[in-house]
CSV table of C-alpha atoms in Angstrom, one decimal:
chain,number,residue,atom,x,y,z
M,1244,UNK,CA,30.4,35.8,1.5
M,1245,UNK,CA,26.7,36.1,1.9
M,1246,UNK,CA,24.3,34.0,2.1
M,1247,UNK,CA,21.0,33.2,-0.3
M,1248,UNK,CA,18.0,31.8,0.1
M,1249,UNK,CA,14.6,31.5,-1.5
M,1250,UNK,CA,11.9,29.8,-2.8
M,1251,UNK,CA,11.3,28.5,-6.7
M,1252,UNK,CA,8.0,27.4,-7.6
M,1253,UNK,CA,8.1,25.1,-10.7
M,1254,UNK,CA,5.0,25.1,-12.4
M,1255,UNK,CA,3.4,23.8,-15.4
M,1256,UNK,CA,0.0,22.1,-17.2
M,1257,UNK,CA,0.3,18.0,-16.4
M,1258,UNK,CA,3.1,15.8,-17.9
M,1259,UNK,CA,5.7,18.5,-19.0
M,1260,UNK,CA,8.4,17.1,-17.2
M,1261,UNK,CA,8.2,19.1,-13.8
M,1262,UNK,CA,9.3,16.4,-11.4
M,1263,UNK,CA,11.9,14.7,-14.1
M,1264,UNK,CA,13.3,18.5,-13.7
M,1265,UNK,CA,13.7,19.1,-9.9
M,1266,UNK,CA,15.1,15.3,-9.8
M,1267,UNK,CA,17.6,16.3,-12.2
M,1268,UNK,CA,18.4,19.4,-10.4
M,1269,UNK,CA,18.9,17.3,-6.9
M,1270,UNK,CA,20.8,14.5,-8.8
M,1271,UNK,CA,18.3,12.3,-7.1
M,1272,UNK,CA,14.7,11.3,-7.3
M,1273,UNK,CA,12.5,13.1,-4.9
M,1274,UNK,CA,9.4,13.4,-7.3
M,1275,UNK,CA,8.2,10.3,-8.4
M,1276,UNK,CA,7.2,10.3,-11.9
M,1277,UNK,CA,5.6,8.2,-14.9
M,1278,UNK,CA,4.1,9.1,-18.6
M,1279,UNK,CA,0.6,9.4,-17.1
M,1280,UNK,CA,-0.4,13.1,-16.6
M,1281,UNK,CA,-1.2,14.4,-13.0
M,1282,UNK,CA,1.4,11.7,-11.0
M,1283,UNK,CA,2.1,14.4,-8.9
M,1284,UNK,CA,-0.1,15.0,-6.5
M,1285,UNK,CA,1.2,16.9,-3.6
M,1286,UNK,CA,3.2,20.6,-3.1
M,1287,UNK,CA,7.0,18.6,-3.0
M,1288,UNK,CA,10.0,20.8,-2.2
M,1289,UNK,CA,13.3,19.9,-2.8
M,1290,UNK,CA,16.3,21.6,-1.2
M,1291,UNK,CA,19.2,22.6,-3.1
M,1292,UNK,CA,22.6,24.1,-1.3
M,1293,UNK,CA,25.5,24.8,-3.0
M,1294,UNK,CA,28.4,27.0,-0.8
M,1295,UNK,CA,26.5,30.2,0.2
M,1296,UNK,CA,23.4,29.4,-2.0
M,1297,UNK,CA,20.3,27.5,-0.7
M,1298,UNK,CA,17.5,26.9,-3.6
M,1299,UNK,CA,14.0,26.0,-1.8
M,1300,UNK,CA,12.3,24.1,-5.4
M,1301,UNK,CA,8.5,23.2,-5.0
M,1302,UNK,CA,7.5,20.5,-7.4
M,1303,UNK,CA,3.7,21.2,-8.3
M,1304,UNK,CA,0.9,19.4,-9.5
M,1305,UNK,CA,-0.1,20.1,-13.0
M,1306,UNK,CA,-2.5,23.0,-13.2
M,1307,UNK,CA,-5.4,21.5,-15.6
M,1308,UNK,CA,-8.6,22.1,-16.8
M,1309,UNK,CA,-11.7,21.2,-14.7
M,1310,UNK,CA,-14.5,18.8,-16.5
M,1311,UNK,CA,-17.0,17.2,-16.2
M,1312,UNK,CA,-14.2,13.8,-15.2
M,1313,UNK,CA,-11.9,15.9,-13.4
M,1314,UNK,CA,-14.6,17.8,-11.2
M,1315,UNK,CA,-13.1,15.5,-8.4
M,1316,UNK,CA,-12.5,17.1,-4.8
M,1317,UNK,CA,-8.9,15.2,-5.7
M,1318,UNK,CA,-8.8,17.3,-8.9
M,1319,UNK,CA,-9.9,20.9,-7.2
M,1320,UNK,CA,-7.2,19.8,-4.5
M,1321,UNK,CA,-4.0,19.7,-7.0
M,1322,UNK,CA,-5.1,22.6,-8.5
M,1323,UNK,CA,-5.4,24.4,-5.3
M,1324,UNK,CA,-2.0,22.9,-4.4
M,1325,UNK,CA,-0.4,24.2,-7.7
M,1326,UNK,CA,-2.0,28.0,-6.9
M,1327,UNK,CA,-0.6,28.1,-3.6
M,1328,UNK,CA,3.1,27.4,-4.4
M,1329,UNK,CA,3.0,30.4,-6.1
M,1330,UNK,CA,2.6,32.8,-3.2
M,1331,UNK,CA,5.1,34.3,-1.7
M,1332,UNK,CA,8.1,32.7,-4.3
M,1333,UNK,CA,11.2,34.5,-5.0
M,1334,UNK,CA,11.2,33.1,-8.7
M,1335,UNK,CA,9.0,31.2,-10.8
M,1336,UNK,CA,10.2,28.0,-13.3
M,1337,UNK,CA,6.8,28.0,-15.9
M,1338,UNK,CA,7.9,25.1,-18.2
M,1339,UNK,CA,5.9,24.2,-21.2
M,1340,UNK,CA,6.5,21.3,-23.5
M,1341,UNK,CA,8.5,21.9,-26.9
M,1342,UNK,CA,6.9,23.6,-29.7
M,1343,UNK,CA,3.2,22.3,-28.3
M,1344,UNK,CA,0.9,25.6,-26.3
M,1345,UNK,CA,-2.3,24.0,-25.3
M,1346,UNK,CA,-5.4,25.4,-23.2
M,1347,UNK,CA,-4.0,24.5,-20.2
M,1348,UNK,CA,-0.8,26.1,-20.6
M,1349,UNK,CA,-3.1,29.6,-21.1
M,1350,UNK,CA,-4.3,28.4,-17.3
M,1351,UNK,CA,-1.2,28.5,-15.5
M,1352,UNK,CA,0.1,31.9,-17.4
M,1353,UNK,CA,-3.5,33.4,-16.3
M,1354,UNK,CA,-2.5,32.1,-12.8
M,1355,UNK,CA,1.6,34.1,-13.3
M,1356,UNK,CA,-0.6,37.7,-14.1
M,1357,UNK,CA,-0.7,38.5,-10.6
M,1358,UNK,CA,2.8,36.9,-9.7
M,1359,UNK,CA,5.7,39.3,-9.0
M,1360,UNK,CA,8.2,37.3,-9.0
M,1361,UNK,CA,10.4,37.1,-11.7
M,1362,UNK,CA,9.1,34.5,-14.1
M,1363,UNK,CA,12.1,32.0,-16.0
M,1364,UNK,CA,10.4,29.7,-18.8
M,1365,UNK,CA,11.8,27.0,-19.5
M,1366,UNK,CA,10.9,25.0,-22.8
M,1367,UNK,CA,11.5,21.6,-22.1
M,1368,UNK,CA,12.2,18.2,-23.9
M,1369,UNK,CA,14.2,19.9,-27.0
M,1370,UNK,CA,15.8,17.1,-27.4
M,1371,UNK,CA,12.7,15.6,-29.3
M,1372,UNK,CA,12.5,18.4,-31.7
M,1373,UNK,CA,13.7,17.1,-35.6
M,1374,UNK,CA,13.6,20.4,-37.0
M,1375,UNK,CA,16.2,22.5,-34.5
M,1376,UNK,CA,15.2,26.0,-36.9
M,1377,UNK,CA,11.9,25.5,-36.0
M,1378,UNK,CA,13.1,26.5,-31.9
M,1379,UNK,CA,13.8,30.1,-32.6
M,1380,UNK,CA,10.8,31.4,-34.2
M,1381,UNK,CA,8.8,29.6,-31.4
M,1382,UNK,CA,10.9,31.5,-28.5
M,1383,UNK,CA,10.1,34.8,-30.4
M,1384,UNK,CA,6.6,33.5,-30.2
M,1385,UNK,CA,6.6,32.6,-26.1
M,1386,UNK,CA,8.7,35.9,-25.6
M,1387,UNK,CA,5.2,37.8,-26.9
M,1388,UNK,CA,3.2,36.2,-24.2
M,1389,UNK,CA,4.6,37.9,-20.9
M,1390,UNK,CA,7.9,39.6,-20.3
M,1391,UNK,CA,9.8,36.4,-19.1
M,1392,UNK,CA,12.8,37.0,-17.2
M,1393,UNK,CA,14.4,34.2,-19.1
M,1394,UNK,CA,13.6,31.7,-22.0
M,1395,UNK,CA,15.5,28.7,-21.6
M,1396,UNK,CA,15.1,25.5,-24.1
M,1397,UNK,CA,16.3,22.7,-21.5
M,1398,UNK,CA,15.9,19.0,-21.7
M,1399,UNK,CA,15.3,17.7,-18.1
M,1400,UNK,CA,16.0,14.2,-18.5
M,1401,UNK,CA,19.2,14.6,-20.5
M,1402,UNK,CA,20.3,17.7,-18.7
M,1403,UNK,CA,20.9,20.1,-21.5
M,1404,UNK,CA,20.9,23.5,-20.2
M,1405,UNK,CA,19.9,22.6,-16.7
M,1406,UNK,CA,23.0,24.2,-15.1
M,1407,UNK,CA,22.3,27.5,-17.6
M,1408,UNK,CA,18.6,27.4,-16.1
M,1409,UNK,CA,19.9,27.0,-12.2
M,1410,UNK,CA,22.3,29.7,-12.8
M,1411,UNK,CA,19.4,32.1,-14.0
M,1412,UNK,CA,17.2,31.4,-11.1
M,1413,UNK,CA,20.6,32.3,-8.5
M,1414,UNK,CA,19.9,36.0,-9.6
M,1415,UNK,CA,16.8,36.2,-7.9
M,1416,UNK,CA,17.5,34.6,-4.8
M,1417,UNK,CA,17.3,37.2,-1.8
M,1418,UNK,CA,20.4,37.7,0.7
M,1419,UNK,CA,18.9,35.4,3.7
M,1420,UNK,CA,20.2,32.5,6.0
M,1421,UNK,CA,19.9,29.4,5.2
M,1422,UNK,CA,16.4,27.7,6.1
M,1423,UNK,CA,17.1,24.1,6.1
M,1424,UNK,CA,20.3,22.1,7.2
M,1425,UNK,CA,23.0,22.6,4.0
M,1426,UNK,CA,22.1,18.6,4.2
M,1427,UNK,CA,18.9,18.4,3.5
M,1428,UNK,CA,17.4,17.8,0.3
M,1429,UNK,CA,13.4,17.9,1.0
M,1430,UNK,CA,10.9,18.5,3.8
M,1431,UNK,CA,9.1,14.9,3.3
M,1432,UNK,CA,9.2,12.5,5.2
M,1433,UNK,CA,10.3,9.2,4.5
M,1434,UNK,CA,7.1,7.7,5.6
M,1435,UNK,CA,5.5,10.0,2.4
M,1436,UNK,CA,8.4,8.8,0.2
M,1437,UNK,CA,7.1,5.5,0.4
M,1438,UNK,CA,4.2,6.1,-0.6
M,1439,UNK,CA,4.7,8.3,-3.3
M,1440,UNK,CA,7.4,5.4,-4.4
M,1441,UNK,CA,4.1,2.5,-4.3
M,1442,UNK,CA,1.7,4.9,-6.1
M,1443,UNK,CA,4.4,5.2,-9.1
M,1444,UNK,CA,5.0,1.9,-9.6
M,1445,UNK,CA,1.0,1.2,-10.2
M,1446,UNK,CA,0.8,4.2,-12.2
M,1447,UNK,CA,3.7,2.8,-14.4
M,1448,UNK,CA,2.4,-0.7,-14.9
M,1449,UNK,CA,-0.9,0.1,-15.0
M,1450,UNK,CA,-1.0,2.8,-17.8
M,1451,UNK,CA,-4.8,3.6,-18.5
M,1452,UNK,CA,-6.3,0.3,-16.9
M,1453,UNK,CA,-6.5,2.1,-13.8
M,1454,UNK,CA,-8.1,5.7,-13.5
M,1455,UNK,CA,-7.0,8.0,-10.7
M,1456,UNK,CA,-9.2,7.0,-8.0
M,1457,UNK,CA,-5.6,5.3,-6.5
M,1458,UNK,CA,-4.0,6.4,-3.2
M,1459,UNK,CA,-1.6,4.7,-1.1
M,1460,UNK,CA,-1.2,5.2,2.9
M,1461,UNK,CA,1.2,3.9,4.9
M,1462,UNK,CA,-0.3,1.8,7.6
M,1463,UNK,CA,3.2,0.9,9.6
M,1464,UNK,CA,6.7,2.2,9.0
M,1465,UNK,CA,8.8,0.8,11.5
M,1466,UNK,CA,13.0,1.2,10.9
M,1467,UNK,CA,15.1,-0.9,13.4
M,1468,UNK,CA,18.3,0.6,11.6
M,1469,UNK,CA,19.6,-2.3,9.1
M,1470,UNK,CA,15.7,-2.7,8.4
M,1471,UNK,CA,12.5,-0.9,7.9
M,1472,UNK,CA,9.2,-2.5,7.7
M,1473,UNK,CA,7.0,-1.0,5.8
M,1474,UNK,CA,3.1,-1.5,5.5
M,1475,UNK,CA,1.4,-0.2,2.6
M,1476,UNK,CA,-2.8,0.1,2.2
M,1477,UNK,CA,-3.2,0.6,-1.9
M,1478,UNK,CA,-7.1,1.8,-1.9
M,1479,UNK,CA,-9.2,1.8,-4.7
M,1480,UNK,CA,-12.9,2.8,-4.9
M,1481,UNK,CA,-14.2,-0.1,-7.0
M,1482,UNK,CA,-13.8,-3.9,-6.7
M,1483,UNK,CA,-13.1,-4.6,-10.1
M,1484,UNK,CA,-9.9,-1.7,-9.7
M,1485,UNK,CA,-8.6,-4.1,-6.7
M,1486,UNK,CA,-9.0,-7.3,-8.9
M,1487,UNK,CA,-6.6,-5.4,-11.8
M,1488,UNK,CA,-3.9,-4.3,-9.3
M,1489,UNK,CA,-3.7,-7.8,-7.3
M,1490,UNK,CA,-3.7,-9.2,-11.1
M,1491,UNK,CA,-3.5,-12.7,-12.3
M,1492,UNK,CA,-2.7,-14.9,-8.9
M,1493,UNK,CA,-1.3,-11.6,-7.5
M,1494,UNK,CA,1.2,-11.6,-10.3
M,1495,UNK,CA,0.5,-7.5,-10.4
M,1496,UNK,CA,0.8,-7.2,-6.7
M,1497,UNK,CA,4.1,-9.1,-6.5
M,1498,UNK,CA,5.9,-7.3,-9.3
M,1499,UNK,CA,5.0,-3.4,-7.8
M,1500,UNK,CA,5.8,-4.7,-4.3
M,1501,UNK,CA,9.0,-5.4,-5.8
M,1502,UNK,CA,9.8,-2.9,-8.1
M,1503,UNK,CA,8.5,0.0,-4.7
M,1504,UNK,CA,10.6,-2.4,-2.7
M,1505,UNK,CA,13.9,-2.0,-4.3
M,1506,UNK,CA,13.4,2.2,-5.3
M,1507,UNK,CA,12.6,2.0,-1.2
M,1508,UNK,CA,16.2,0.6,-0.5
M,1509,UNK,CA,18.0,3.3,-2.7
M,1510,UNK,CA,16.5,5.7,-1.2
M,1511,UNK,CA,17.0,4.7,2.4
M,1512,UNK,CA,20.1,3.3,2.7
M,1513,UNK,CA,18.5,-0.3,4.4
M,1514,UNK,CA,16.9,-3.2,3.2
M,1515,UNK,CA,12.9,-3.3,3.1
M,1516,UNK,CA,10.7,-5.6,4.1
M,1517,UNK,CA,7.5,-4.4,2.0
M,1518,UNK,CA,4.1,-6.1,2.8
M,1519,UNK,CA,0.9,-4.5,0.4
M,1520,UNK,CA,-2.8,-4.9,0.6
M,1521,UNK,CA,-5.1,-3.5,-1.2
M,1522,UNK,CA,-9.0,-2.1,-0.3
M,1523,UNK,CA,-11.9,-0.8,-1.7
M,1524,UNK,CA,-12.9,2.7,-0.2
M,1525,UNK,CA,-15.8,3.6,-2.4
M,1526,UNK,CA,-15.5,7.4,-3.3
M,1527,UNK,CA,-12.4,8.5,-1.4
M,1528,UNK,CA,-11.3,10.6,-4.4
M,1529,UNK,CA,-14.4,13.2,-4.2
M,1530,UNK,CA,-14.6,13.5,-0.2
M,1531,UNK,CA,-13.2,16.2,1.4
M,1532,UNK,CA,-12.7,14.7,4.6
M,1533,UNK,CA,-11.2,11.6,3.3
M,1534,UNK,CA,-8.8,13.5,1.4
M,1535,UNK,CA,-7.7,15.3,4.1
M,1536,UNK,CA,-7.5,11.9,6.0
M,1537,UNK,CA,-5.2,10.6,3.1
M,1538,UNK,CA,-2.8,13.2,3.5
M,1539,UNK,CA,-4.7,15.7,1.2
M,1540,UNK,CA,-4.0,18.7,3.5
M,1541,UNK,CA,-3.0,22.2,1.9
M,1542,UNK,CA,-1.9,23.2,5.0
């Protein structure tokens, strides 16, 4: 048989469910993820091979609107990130949240009018529609806005239609060899992993007490097979950020460093010995270089 191979961009405004959805589609958790918009941060790709079929996902961050509070070099990064995974894809995953069209969703379907690649949309969390009749008219609606490929109502974090949405986006992959090992499931490292695994714990625990100007970089990784030691720097850009994320006599501290701990031993097959600290870098989040420092590299 012949082989297939390409590239999927998934792509969306913040918090419709775009990591929840590749993780689904993997069967395990390569994006991290959390009810706060804008968790992802990075171009993530997940590889996908099933018998002749290689799927190349890239997990983007949510295209949003730029203001006056998101005029951040971190903020022009992500949506810079989010642009680029669309060149050069054989087929685009556009998901937009239920029955709800905002300002931002006009963004990223500005950002599809020049795209060539087929474009799948996929309307996501159904399952939290009451009224199932009022579905239809809405796809007639969505089907008026460009000529998708495909209109798909999914639910990522139950699955529903998932396998019907995978199946549509196996059309457009292009006869080629396989670019990854049929083993391997994303181009991360597990150095990045860890990191990613730290930042969503503190963006789960910490809700809105703590505003985006969090990054985490791993200071030592260090695997002697049964064990990896792992050394985490959380950095924050004011003092009074540090004092909420070490919390009440490091209470806070404790409990992430536990909860990253234990998602950190799933994921690599050995137990973890975890150490955090946390520092105040005073405007990392709107440097250029710093970014780029922190990992903040398009390239």
């Amino acid at each position: 048989m012949t082989q297939t191979c390409g590239f999927v961009a998934i792509v969306g405004r913040p918090n419709v469910g775009k990591s929840t959805l590749m993780n689904r589609i993997l069967g395990q958790k390569i994006s991290i993820t959390s009810r706060r918009p804008q968790t992802t941060r990075h171009q993530v790709m997940g590889i996908k091979t099933e018998g002749e079929a290689q799927f190349i996902y890239v997990d983007t961050p949510g295209m949003h609107l730029q203001s006056k509070d998101r005029n951040k070099a971190i903020n022009r990064f992500m949506n810079q990130a989010a642009t680029q995974a669309l060149r050069d894809v054989d087929c685009v995953v556009f998901l937009v949240d239920r029955t709800r069209w905002t300002q931002e969703d006009d963004i990223v379907l500005d950002k599809l009018t020049h795209v060539e690649a087929p474009v799948i949309l996929a309307v996501n969390k159904v399952d939290w529609i009451e009224n199932k009749q009022d579905l239809l008219p809405w796809l007639d609606q969505l089907q008026a806005k460009r000529g998708f490929a495909a209109i798909l109502p999914i639910s990522a974090k139950h699955g529903t239609n998932v396998p019907e949405l995978e199946a549509e986006v196996a059309k457009y992959l292009p006869e080629s060899i396989h670019y990854f090992p049929d083993d391997q499931i994303t181009d991360r490292s597990q150095r990045f992993l860890a990191a990613e695994l730290v930042r969503e714990k503190v963006m789960r625990q910490l809700g809105d007490e703590l505003p985006y100007q969090m990054t985490v970089e791993i200071e030592e990784f260090r695997d002697e097979g049964r064990v990896i030691h792992i050394s985490a720097l959380m950095l924050v850009e004011r003092p009074g950020q540090k004092k909420i994320l070490i919390g009440e006599n490091g209470e806070r501290i404790k409990k992430i460093g536990r909860e990253a701990r234990l998602d950190m031993e799933k994921a690599f097959g050995a137990k973890v010995m975890l150490n955090l600290w946390v520092k105040v870098k005073r405007g990392w989040s709107d440097d250029d270089r710093a970014l780029k420092s922190l990992g903040y590299d398009l390239e």
